[in-house]
Short mmCIF file of C-alpha atoms and ligand atoms in Angstrom, two decimals:
data_model
loop_
_atom_site.label_atom_id
_atom_site.label_comp_id
_atom_site.label_asym_id
_atom_site.label_seq_id
_atom_site.Cartn_x
_atom_site.Cartn_y
_atom_site.Cartn_z
CA MET V 1 0.00 0.00 0.00
CA LYS V 2 1.26 3.43 -0.85
CA ASP V 3 0.46 6.53 1.16
CA THR V 4 -0.45 9.56 -0.89
CA VAL V 5 -2.43 11.53 1.64
CA GLY V 6 -2.87 15.24 1.08
CA GLY V 7 -5.63 17.84 1.54
CA GLY V 8 -9.39 17.19 1.55
CA LEU V 9 -9.26 14.06 3.67
CA PRO V 10 -11.94 12.95 6.14
CA ASP V 11 -11.84 14.87 9.43
CA GLU V 12 -11.74 13.22 12.86
CA ALA V 13 -15.49 12.63 13.11
CA MET V 14 -15.53 10.86 9.77
CA ALA V 15 -12.34 8.92 10.50
CA ASP V 16 -14.18 7.13 13.32
CA GLU V 17 -16.65 5.77 10.82
CA PHE V 18 -14.46 5.32 7.75
CA ASP V 19 -11.24 4.15 9.42
CA THR V 20 -11.82 2.64 12.88
CA VAL V 21 -15.28 1.10 12.36
CA ALA V 22 -14.23 -0.05 8.88
CA TRP V 23 -11.40 -2.08 10.42
CA TRP V 24 -13.69 -3.49 13.16
CA THR V 25 -16.01 -4.63 10.35
CA ALA V 26 -13.38 -7.04 8.97
CA ALA V 27 -12.95 -8.61 12.42
CA ALA V 28 -16.73 -9.04 12.82
CA VAL V 29 -17.01 -10.68 9.39
CA ALA V 30 -14.18 -13.07 10.31
CA GLU V 31 -16.30 -14.20 13.29
CA LEU V 32 -19.63 -14.45 11.43
CA GLY V 33 -18.48 -15.92 8.13
CA GLU V 34 -17.60 -14.92 4.57
CA ASP V 35 -21.26 -14.65 3.53
CA HIS V 36 -21.43 -11.48 5.66
CA ALA V 37 -18.55 -9.76 3.82
CA LEU V 38 -20.36 -8.17 0.88
CA PRO V 39 -23.39 -6.79 2.76
CA ALA V 40 -21.15 -5.40 5.52
CA ALA V 41 -18.63 -3.95 3.08
CA CYS V 42 -21.07 -1.95 0.96
CA ARG V 43 -21.03 1.18 3.09
CA GLY V 44 -23.27 3.82 1.64
CA SER V 45 -23.32 2.39 -1.84
CA GLY V 46 -26.97 1.51 -1.90
CA SER V 47 -28.47 -1.79 -2.92
CA PRO V 48 -27.10 -4.50 -5.22
CA ALA V 49 -29.73 -3.25 -7.69
CA ALA V 50 -28.18 0.23 -7.57
CA LEU V 51 -24.74 -1.20 -8.29
CA ASP V 52 -26.18 -3.25 -11.16
CA TRP V 53 -27.95 -0.17 -12.58
CA LEU V 54 -24.61 1.67 -12.63
CA ALA V 55 -22.72 -1.31 -14.06
CA THR V 56 -25.28 -1.68 -16.87
CA TRP V 57 -25.38 2.01 -17.83
CA MET V 58 -21.59 2.30 -17.56
CA GLY V 59 -21.27 -0.71 -19.87
CA LEU V 60 -19.03 -2.64 -17.45
CA ARG V 61 -17.92 -5.91 -19.05
CA SER V 62 -15.68 -8.83 -18.28
CA GLY V 63 -11.98 -7.92 -18.33
CA MET V 64 -12.46 -4.15 -18.00
CA SER V 65 -10.34 -2.36 -15.41
CA LEU V 66 -12.38 -0.40 -12.84
CA LEU V 67 -11.06 2.10 -10.30
CA ASP V 68 -13.18 2.55 -7.18
CA SER V 69 -12.14 5.93 -5.73
CA GLY V 70 -13.13 6.18 -2.07
CA ALA V 71 -13.72 2.43 -2.05
CA GLY V 72 -14.29 2.10 1.70
CA VAL V 73 -14.21 -1.56 2.74
CA GLY V 74 -14.44 -2.65 -0.90
CA GLY V 75 -17.86 -4.31 -1.15
CA PRO V 76 -19.06 -2.52 -4.30
CA ALA V 77 -15.84 -3.22 -6.23
CA GLU V 78 -15.94 -6.85 -5.16
CA ARG V 79 -19.52 -7.22 -6.30
CA ALA V 80 -18.67 -5.64 -9.67
CA ALA V 81 -15.85 -8.16 -10.04
CA ARG V 82 -18.05 -11.13 -9.16
CA GLU V 83 -21.16 -10.10 -11.13
CA HIS V 84 -19.65 -8.26 -14.11
CA GLY V 85 -16.13 -9.69 -14.38
CA VAL V 86 -14.28 -6.37 -14.03
CA ARG V 87 -10.72 -6.13 -12.66
CA PRO V 88 -11.07 -3.71 -9.73
CA THR V 89 -8.47 -1.45 -8.13
CA LEU V 90 -9.40 0.24 -4.86
CA ALA V 91 -8.20 3.70 -3.77
CA GLU V 92 -9.19 4.88 -0.29
CA PRO V 93 -7.55 7.39 2.07
CA MET V 94 -8.38 5.59 5.34
CA GLU V 95 -5.80 2.97 6.12
CA GLY V 96 -8.14 0.94 8.35
CA ALA V 97 -10.63 0.62 5.49
CA CYS V 98 -7.84 -0.42 3.09
CA ARG V 99 -6.62 -3.09 5.51
CA ALA V 100 -10.21 -4.32 5.95
CA ALA V 101 -10.77 -4.47 2.17
CA GLY V 102 -7.50 -6.34 1.68
CA ARG V 103 -8.39 -8.83 4.41
CA LEU V 104 -11.96 -9.40 3.16
CA PHE V 105 -11.43 -9.56 -0.60
CA GLY V 106 -7.71 -9.48 -1.46
CA ARG V 107 -8.06 -7.09 -4.43
CA PRO V 108 -5.39 -4.46 -5.25
CA VAL V 109 -5.82 -1.53 -2.86
CA VAL V 110 -3.90 1.71 -2.39
CA VAL V 111 -4.10 4.22 0.46
CA ALA V 112 -4.79 7.36 -1.56
CA ASN V 113 -6.63 10.65 -1.54
CA GLY V 114 -9.00 10.74 -4.50
CA ALA V 115 -7.82 14.30 -5.19
CA ALA V 116 -4.24 13.08 -5.79
CA LEU V 117 -4.48 9.59 -7.26
CA PRO V 118 -1.18 7.69 -7.65
CA PHE V 119 -1.97 6.54 -11.21
CA GLY V 120 -0.93 7.78 -14.64
CA ASP V 121 -3.32 9.47 -17.06
CA GLU V 122 -5.86 7.18 -18.77
CA THR V 123 -4.92 4.11 -16.70
CA PHE V 124 -8.41 2.62 -16.31
CA ASP V 125 -11.26 1.64 -18.65
CA ALA V 126 -13.76 2.91 -16.09
CA ALA V 127 -14.00 4.45 -12.61
CA TRP V 128 -16.71 4.93 -10.05
CA SER V 129 -17.21 6.84 -6.84
CA LEU V 130 -19.98 5.86 -4.45
CA GLY V 131 -21.11 8.02 -1.57
CA VAL V 132 -17.83 9.97 -1.55
CA LEU V 133 -18.60 13.35 -3.11
CA CYS V 134 -20.76 14.54 -0.20
CA THR V 135 -17.75 14.13 2.12
CA LEU V 136 -15.62 16.53 0.06
CA GLN V 137 -15.42 20.30 -0.03
CA ASP V 138 -13.37 20.48 -3.25
CA LYS V 139 -15.60 18.38 -5.49
CA ARG V 140 -14.08 19.63 -8.74
CA GLY V 141 -10.53 18.71 -7.67
CA TYR V 142 -11.65 15.16 -6.87
CA LEU V 143 -13.74 14.80 -10.06
CA THR V 144 -10.90 16.12 -12.21
CA GLU V 145 -8.65 13.36 -10.85
CA LEU V 146 -11.33 10.71 -11.42
CA ARG V 147 -11.67 11.86 -15.03
CA ARG V 148 -7.88 12.06 -15.58
CA VAL V 149 -7.22 8.39 -14.80
CA VAL V 150 -9.93 7.08 -17.17
CA ALA V 151 -9.36 6.50 -20.89
CA PRO V 152 -10.93 9.07 -23.27
CA GLY V 153 -14.62 8.23 -23.63
CA GLY V 154 -14.31 5.92 -20.63
CA ALA V 155 -17.20 5.24 -18.31
CA LEU V 156 -17.63 7.03 -14.99
CA GLY V 157 -20.22 6.20 -12.35
CA LEU V 158 -21.36 8.16 -9.33
CA LEU V 159 -23.65 7.70 -6.38
CA VAL V 160 -24.14 11.11 -4.83
CA TYR V 161 -26.19 12.13 -1.82
CA ALA V 162 -27.61 15.52 -2.73
CA ARG V 163 -29.53 18.00 -0.57
CA SER V 164 -32.99 18.97 -1.76
CA VAL V 165 -33.16 22.12 0.43
CA ASP V 166 -30.93 25.21 0.64
CA GLU V 167 -30.06 24.71 4.33
CA LEU V 168 -29.98 21.42 6.20
CA PRO V 169 -31.20 21.58 9.82
CA ASP V 170 -28.55 19.19 11.09
CA GLN V 171 -25.42 18.95 8.95
CA PRO V 172 -23.28 15.94 9.97
CA ASP V 173 -19.64 16.82 10.72
CA GLY V 174 -17.49 16.90 7.61
CA ASN V 175 -20.34 16.48 5.11
CA HIS V 176 -20.91 18.91 2.23
CA PHE V 177 -23.99 17.75 0.36
CA PRO V 178 -24.29 19.41 -3.06
CA SER V 179 -27.63 20.33 -4.59
CA LEU V 180 -28.35 18.51 -7.87
CA PRO V 181 -27.87 21.68 -9.99
CA GLU V 182 -24.50 22.31 -8.25
CA LEU V 183 -23.47 18.73 -8.94
CA ARG V 184 -24.39 18.94 -12.63
CA GLU V 185 -22.43 22.21 -12.90
CA ASP V 186 -19.37 20.63 -11.29
CA LEU V 187 -19.53 17.64 -13.66
CA ALA V 188 -19.86 19.82 -16.75
CA ALA V 189 -17.01 22.09 -15.54
CA VAL V 190 -14.52 19.20 -15.32
CA GLY V 191 -15.53 17.54 -18.60
CA ILE V 192 -17.75 14.72 -17.40
CA THR V 193 -20.92 14.13 -19.45
CA VAL V 194 -23.97 12.69 -17.70
CA LEU V 195 -25.66 9.99 -19.82
CA GLU V 196 -28.32 8.81 -17.43
CA GLU V 197 -29.56 9.69 -13.95
CA LYS V 198 -31.68 7.65 -11.54
CA PRO V 199 -32.88 8.41 -8.03
CA LEU V 200 -31.86 5.68 -5.61
CA THR V 201 -35.48 5.41 -4.50
CA GLU V 202 -36.40 4.14 -8.00
CA VAL V 203 -34.19 1.05 -7.88
CA ALA V 204 -34.99 -2.04 -5.81
CA SER V 205 -33.98 -1.72 -2.18
CA THR V 206 -31.48 -3.97 -0.43
CA PRO V 207 -32.76 -7.56 -0.09
CA ALA V 208 -33.79 -8.57 3.43
CA GLU V 209 -30.99 -11.13 3.74
CA TRP V 210 -28.39 -8.42 3.02
CA ASP V 211 -29.89 -6.14 5.64
CA GLU V 212 -29.97 -8.99 8.16
CA ALA V 213 -26.33 -9.94 7.50
CA ALA V 214 -25.23 -6.28 7.79
CA GLU V 215 -27.21 -5.97 11.05
CA ARG V 216 -25.52 -9.05 12.51
CA VAL V 217 -22.13 -7.51 11.72
CA GLU V 218 -23.19 -4.25 13.38
CA GLU V 219 -24.36 -6.18 16.46
CA VAL V 220 -20.96 -7.85 16.82
CA ILE V 221 -19.20 -4.48 16.45
CA ALA V 222 -21.53 -2.95 19.06
CA ARG V 223 -21.00 -5.89 21.43
CA ASP V 224 -17.23 -5.40 21.28
CA HIS V 225 -16.95 -1.61 21.04
CA ARG V 226 -20.10 0.07 22.37
CA HIS V 227 -18.13 1.65 25.23
CA ASP V 228 -15.59 3.14 22.84
CA GLU V 229 -16.30 6.82 22.14
CA ARG V 230 -15.26 6.33 18.48
CA TRP V 231 -18.15 3.86 18.08
CA SER V 232 -20.57 6.37 19.64
CA ARG V 233 -19.39 9.19 17.37
CA ALA V 234 -19.67 6.99 14.27
CA GLN V 235 -23.19 5.92 15.33
CA ALA V 236 -24.23 9.55 15.81
CA GLN V 237 -22.93 10.46 12.33
CA GLN V 238 -24.82 7.59 10.74
CA GLU V 239 -28.03 8.44 12.59
CA THR V 240 -27.87 12.06 11.44
CA ILE V 241 -27.45 11.04 7.80
CA THR V 242 -30.16 8.37 8.01
CA GLY V 243 -32.51 10.99 9.49
CA LEU V 244 -31.82 13.46 6.66
CA ILE V 245 -32.51 10.75 4.08
CA SER V 246 -35.72 9.52 5.71
CA ASP V 247 -36.96 13.13 5.99
CA GLY V 248 -36.33 13.58 2.25
CA LEU V 249 -33.85 16.43 2.84
CA VAL V 250 -31.02 14.43 1.27
CA THR V 251 -31.58 11.99 -1.58
CA GLY V 252 -29.30 9.51 -3.31
CA VAL V 253 -28.88 9.77 -7.07
CA LEU V 254 -27.06 7.44 -9.44
CA LEU V 255 -25.31 8.98 -12.46
CA ALA V 256 -23.84 7.05 -15.38
CA CYS V 257 -21.35 9.32 -17.17
CA ARG V 258 -18.61 9.46 -19.82
CA ARG V 259 -15.32 11.27 -19.94
CA ALA V 260 -16.14 13.99 -22.45
C1 SAM E 1 -19.93 6.63 2.68
S1 SAM E 1 -18.33 5.94 2.47
C2 SAM E 1 -18.56 5.01 0.98
C3 SAM E 1 -17.56 3.89 0.81
C4 SAM E 1 -17.75 3.04 -0.44
N1 SAM E 1 -17.62 3.86 -1.63
C5 SAM E 1 -19.08 2.33 -0.43
O1 SAM E 1 -20.00 2.78 -1.12
O2 SAM E 1 -19.20 1.31 0.24
C6 SAM E 1 -17.36 7.35 1.91
C7 SAM E 1 -15.91 7.00 1.65
O3 SAM E 1 -15.26 8.15 1.06
C8 SAM E 1 -13.93 8.16 1.52
N2 SAM E 1 -13.30 9.48 1.29
C9 SAM E 1 -13.38 10.58 2.05
N3 SAM E 1 -12.58 11.56 1.57
C10 SAM E 1 -11.99 11.06 0.46
C11 SAM E 1 -11.05 11.57 -0.48
N4 SAM E 1 -10.52 12.81 -0.36
N5 SAM E 1 -10.66 10.76 -1.50
C12 SAM E 1 -11.18 9.52 -1.62
N6 SAM E 1 -12.05 8.98 -0.76
C13 SAM E 1 -12.46 9.73 0.28
C14 SAM E 1 -14.09 7.80 2.99
O4 SAM E 1 -12.87 7.45 3.60
C15 SAM E 1 -15.10 6.67 2.91
O5 SAM E 1 -14.50 5.41 2.77
#
């Protein structure tokens, strides 16, 4: 793993969730069994149906290289490999998440800030970014890097949590939800063309067995760490975001795009 950390990285509140809890997740899966890995490792990426919608509209096919920028614990990239035959590479700034992804799935993973990716121009056939943009202030810097490492005309996929109101009542620490018009402006400004858009609410939700497996993993983490203040902070972050989504103030949107 190579360290390329720079500006625009998750702050302390987010590190609890994306670094510490991510690493605890791998330990919980080791106890519960491999069938818990994918559900537990898709953190914020929506349902398998959402991943399949993106894969289809991005034209992901067997043998294609796919960069997952902000890959978290690596569930979405692993599913794309298993279901669509892509060759994934994971980039993620939190070392605990990278170690967890390596332990769970063994795919190539690099500790890297998405705004300074350690890859040459046009390295990948395709790239996606799931649930990452709302954690970043400098969205254009990150998107420019995502575009740079994809071949001309290459496919780009995004899952973005966007705010549907001007002001959110309760903004979780470190989150910067764009509005949809702001997002579309940012994409156009960096040379990314949107081909198709789909609200997350219009694709099938996560199957019950996935939810149940993810819940069992969370129960094991809570059993072992509920007295740790990092667990409490991560829980509070998640509850704030879940509340914003269930109140309709923040909505997930899938975007299948091309490098212009
Ligand atoms: C909600 S999680 C989503 C993880 C994964 N994409 C998924 O869907 O399962 C957001 C991820 O963005 C990562 N992230 C935050 N800042 C980043 C940056 N500057 N570059 C790349 N990833 C970043 C976090 O560390 C975290 O793993």
